[in-house]
Short mmCIF file of C-alpha atoms and ligand atoms in Angstrom, two decimals:
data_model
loop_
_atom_site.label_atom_id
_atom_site.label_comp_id
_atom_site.label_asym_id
_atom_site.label_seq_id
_atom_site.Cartn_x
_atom_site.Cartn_y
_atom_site.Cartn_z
CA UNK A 1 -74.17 163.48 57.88
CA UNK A 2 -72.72 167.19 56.87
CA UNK A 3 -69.46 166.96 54.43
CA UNK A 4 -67.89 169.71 52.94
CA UNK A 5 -65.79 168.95 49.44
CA UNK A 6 -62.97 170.85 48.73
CA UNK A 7 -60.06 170.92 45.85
CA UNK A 8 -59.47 172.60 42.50
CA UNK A 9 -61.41 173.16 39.75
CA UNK A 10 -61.94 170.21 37.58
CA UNK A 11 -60.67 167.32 40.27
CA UNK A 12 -64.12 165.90 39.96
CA UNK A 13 -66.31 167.16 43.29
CA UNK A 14 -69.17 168.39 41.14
CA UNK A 15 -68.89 164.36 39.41
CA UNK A 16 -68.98 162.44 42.81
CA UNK A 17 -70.11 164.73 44.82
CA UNK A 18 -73.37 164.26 42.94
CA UNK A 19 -73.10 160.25 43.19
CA UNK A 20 -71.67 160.25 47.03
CA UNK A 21 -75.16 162.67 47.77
CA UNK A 22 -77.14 160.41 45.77
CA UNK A 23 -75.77 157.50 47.59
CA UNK A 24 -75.72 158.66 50.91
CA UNK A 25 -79.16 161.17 50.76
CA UNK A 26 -77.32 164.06 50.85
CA UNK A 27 -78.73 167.11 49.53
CA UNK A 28 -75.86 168.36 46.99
CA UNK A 29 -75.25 172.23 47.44
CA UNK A 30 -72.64 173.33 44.56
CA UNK A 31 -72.32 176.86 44.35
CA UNK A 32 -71.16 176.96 40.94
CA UNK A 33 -74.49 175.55 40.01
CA UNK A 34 -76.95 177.33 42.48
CA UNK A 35 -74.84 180.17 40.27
CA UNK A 36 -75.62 179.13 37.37
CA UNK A 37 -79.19 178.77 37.54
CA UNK A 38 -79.04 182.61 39.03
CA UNK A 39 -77.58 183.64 35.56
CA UNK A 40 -79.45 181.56 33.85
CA UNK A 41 -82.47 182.77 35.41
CA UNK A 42 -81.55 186.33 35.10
CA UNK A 43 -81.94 187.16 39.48
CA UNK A 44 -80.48 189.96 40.88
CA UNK A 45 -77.86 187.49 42.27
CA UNK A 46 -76.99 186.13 38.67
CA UNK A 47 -76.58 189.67 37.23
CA UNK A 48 -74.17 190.43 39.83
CA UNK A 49 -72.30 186.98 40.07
CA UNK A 50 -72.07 186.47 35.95
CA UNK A 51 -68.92 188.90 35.84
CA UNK A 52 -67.10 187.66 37.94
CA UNK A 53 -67.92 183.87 37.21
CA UNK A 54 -66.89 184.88 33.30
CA UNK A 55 -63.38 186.16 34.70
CA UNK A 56 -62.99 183.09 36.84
CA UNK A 57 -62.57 185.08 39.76
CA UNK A 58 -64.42 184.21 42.87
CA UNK A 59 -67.97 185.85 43.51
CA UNK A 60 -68.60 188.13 46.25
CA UNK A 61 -68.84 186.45 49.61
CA UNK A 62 -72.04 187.88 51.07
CA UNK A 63 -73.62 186.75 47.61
CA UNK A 64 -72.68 182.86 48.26
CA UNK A 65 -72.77 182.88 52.10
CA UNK A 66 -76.49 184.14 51.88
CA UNK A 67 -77.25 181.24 49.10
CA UNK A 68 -76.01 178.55 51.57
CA UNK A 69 -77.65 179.50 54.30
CA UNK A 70 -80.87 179.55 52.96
CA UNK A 71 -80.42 176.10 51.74
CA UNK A 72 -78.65 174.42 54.99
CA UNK A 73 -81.65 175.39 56.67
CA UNK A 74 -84.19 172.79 54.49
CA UNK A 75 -81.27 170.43 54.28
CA UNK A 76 -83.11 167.55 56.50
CA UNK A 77 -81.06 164.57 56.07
CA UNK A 78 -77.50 165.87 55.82
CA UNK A 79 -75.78 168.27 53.57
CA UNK A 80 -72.69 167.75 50.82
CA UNK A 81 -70.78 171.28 49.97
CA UNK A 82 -69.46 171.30 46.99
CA UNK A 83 -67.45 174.34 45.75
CA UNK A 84 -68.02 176.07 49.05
CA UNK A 85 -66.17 177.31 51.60
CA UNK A 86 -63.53 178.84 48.70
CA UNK A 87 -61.39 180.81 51.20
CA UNK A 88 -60.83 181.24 55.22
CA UNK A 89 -63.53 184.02 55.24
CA UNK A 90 -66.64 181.95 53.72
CA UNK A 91 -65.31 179.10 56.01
CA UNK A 92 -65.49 181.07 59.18
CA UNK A 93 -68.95 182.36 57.95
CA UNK A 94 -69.94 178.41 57.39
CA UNK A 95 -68.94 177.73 61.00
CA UNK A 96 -70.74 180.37 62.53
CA UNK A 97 -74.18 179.60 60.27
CA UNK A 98 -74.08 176.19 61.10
CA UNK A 99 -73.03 176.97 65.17
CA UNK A 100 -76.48 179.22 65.29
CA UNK A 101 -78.59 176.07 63.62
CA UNK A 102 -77.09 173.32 66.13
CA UNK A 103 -75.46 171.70 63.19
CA UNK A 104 -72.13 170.82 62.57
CA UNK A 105 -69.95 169.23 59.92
CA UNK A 106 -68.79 165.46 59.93
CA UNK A 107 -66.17 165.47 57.13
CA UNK A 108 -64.19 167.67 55.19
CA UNK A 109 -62.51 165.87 52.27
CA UNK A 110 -60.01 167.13 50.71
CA UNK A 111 -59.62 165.94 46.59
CA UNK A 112 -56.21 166.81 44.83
CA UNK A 113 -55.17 165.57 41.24
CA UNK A 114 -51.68 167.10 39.78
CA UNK A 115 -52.17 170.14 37.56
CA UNK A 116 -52.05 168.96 34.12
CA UNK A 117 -54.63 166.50 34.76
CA UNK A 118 -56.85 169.42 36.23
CA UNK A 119 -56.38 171.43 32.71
CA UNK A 120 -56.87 168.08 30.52
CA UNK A 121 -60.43 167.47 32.58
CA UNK A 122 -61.58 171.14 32.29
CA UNK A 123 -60.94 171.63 29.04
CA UNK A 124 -62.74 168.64 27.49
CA UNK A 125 -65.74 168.37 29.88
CA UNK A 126 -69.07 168.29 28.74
CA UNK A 127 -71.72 169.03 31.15
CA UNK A 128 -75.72 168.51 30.53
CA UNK A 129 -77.98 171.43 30.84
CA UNK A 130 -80.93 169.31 32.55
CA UNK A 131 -79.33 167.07 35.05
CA UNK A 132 -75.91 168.40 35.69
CA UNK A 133 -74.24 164.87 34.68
CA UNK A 134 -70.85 165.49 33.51
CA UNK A 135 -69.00 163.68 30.57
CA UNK A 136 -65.33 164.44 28.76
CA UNK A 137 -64.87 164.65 25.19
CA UNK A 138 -62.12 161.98 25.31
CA UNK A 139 -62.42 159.92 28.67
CA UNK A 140 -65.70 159.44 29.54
CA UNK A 141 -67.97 160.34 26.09
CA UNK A 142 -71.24 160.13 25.73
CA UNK A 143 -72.99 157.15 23.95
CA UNK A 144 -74.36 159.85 21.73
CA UNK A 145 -72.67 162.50 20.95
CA UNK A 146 -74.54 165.81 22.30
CA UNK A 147 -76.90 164.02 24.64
CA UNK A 148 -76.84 163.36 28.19
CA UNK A 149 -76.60 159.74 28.91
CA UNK A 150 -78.41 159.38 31.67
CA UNK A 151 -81.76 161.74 31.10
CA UNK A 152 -81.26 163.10 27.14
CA UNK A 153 -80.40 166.40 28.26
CA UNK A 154 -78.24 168.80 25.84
CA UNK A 155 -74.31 168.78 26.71
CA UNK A 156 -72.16 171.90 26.72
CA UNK A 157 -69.16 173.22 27.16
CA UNK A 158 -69.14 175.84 30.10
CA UNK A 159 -67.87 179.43 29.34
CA UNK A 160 -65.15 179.04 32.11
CA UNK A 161 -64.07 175.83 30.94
CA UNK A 162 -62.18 177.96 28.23
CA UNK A 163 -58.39 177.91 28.39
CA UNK A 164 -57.66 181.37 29.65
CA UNK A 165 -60.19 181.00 31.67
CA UNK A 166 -59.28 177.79 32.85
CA UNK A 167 -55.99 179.28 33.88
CA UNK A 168 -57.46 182.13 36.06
CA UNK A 169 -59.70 179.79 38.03
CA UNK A 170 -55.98 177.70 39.15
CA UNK A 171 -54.51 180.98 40.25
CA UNK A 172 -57.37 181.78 42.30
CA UNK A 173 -57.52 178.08 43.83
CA UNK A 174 -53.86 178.51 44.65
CA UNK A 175 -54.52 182.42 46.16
CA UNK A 176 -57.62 181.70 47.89
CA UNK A 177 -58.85 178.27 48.18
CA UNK A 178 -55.38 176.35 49.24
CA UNK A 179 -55.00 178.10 51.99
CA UNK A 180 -58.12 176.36 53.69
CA UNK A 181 -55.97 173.20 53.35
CA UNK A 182 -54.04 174.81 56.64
CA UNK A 183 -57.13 175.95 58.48
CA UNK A 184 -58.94 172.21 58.17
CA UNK A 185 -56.22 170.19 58.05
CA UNK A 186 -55.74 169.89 62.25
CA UNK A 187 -59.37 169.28 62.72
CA UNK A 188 -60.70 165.51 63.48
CA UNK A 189 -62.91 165.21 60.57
CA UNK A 190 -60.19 166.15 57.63
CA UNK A 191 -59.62 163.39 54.97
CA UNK A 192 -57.38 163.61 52.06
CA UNK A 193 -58.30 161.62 49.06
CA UNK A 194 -55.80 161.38 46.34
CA UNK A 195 -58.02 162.05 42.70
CA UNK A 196 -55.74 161.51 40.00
CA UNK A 197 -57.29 158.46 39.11
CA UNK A 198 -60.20 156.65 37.33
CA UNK A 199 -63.58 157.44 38.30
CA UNK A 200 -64.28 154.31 40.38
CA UNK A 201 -61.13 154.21 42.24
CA UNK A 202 -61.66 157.77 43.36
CA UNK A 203 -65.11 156.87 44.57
CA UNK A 204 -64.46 154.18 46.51
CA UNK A 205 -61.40 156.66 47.93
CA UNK A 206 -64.08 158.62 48.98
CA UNK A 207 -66.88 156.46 50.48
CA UNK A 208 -63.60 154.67 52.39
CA UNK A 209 -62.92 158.51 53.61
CA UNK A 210 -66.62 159.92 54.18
CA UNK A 211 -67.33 156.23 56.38
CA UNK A 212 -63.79 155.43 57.81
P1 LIG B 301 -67.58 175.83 40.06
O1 LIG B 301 -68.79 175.32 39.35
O2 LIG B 301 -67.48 175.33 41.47
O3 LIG B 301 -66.32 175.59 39.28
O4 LIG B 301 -67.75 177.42 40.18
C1 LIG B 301 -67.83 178.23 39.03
C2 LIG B 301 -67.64 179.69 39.40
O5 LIG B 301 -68.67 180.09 40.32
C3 LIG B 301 -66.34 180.01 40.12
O6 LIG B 301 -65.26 180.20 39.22
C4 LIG B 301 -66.72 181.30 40.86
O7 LIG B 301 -66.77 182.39 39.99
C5 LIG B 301 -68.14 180.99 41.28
N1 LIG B 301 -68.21 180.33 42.61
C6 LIG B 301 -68.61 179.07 42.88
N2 LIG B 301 -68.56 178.82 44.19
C7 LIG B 301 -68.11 179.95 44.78
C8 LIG B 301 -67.82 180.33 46.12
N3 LIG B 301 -67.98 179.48 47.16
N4 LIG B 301 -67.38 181.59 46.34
C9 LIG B 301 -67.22 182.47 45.34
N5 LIG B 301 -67.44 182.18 44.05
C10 LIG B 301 -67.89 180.93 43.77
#
């Protein structure tokens, strides 16, 4: 099974996509964290992406289109997208990659959670530096405060996460990313999953979506 994620920042794909891969055996592509590791790592990719990640604007499309390919290809059992396609042009450049490998995509869900909520979640997440695993400073701490509940890692706060920041990441959802709401949404495989609540009821929203 191939899904594709999509919604704004901080409506919780990175949280259950990671749970709906591990579930399902899905290997869990986020581009905001194969991006990550590029900074961290200091590649030629990370140099160039790091700008326009600290900006919140959106990274150069050859740079993430290249990235996705080159993991779609080892993705044996099935694939979950997170954070990618984020506009018409990386979507038509998804189709096309995954037309030349004989593959093809099952879902596409699509997560939405009003605005307010979206600032309130970005701007007290936590996230762990080993596993990913995210927590929020208010909703969902964790049992000690610092560490990573489920492997010890070292939380942080991510440099985007910051309120102007924060801000230009929503403009650029609403420029750029909404707009692949109208090229999915005729297509047999579109779901809509409303996000705005708990954790668990937004899961099982989603399994009920990804299986029904
Ligand atoms: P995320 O972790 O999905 O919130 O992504 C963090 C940042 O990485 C975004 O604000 C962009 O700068 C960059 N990014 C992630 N995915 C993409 C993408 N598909 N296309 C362009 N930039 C991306």
């Amino acid at each position: 099974m191939n899904l594709v994620l999509f919604g704004p920042p901080g409506v919780g794909k990175g949280t259950q996509g990671m749970r709906l891969a591990e579930e399902f055996g899905l290997a869990h592509l986020a581009t905001g964290d194969i991006l990550r590791a590029a900074v961290r790592d200091g590649t030629g990719y990370g140099i160039q992406a790091k700008a326009f990640m600290d900006e919140g604007k959106l990274v150069p499309d050859d740079i993430v289109v290249g990235m996705i390919e080159e993991r779609i290809e080892g993705a044996g059992t099935g694939f979950l997208l997170d954070g990618f396609p984020r506009n018409v042009a990386q979507a038509k450049a998804l189709q096309s990659m995954l037309a030349r490998h004989g593959m093809h995509i099952d879902r596409v869900v699509f997560m939405h959670a009003p605005e307010d909520a979206l600032i309130e979640r970005l701007s007290g997440r936590l996230i762990c530096r080993a596993c990913g695993f995210s927590f929020h400073r208010q909703y969902s701490p964790p049992r000690v405060a610092g560490r990573c509940d489920r492997c010890g890692g070292e939380l942080y706060q991510r440099d985007d996460d910051r309120e102007d920041v924060i801000a230009e990441r929503l403009k650029v959802y609403r420029a750029q990313t909404e707009p692949l709401l109208a090229y999915y949404q005729g297509s047999s495989g579109f779901r809509q999953v409303d996000a705005a609540g708990e954790m668990p009821v937004v899961y099982a929203a989603l399994k009920q979506a990804v299986e029904g």
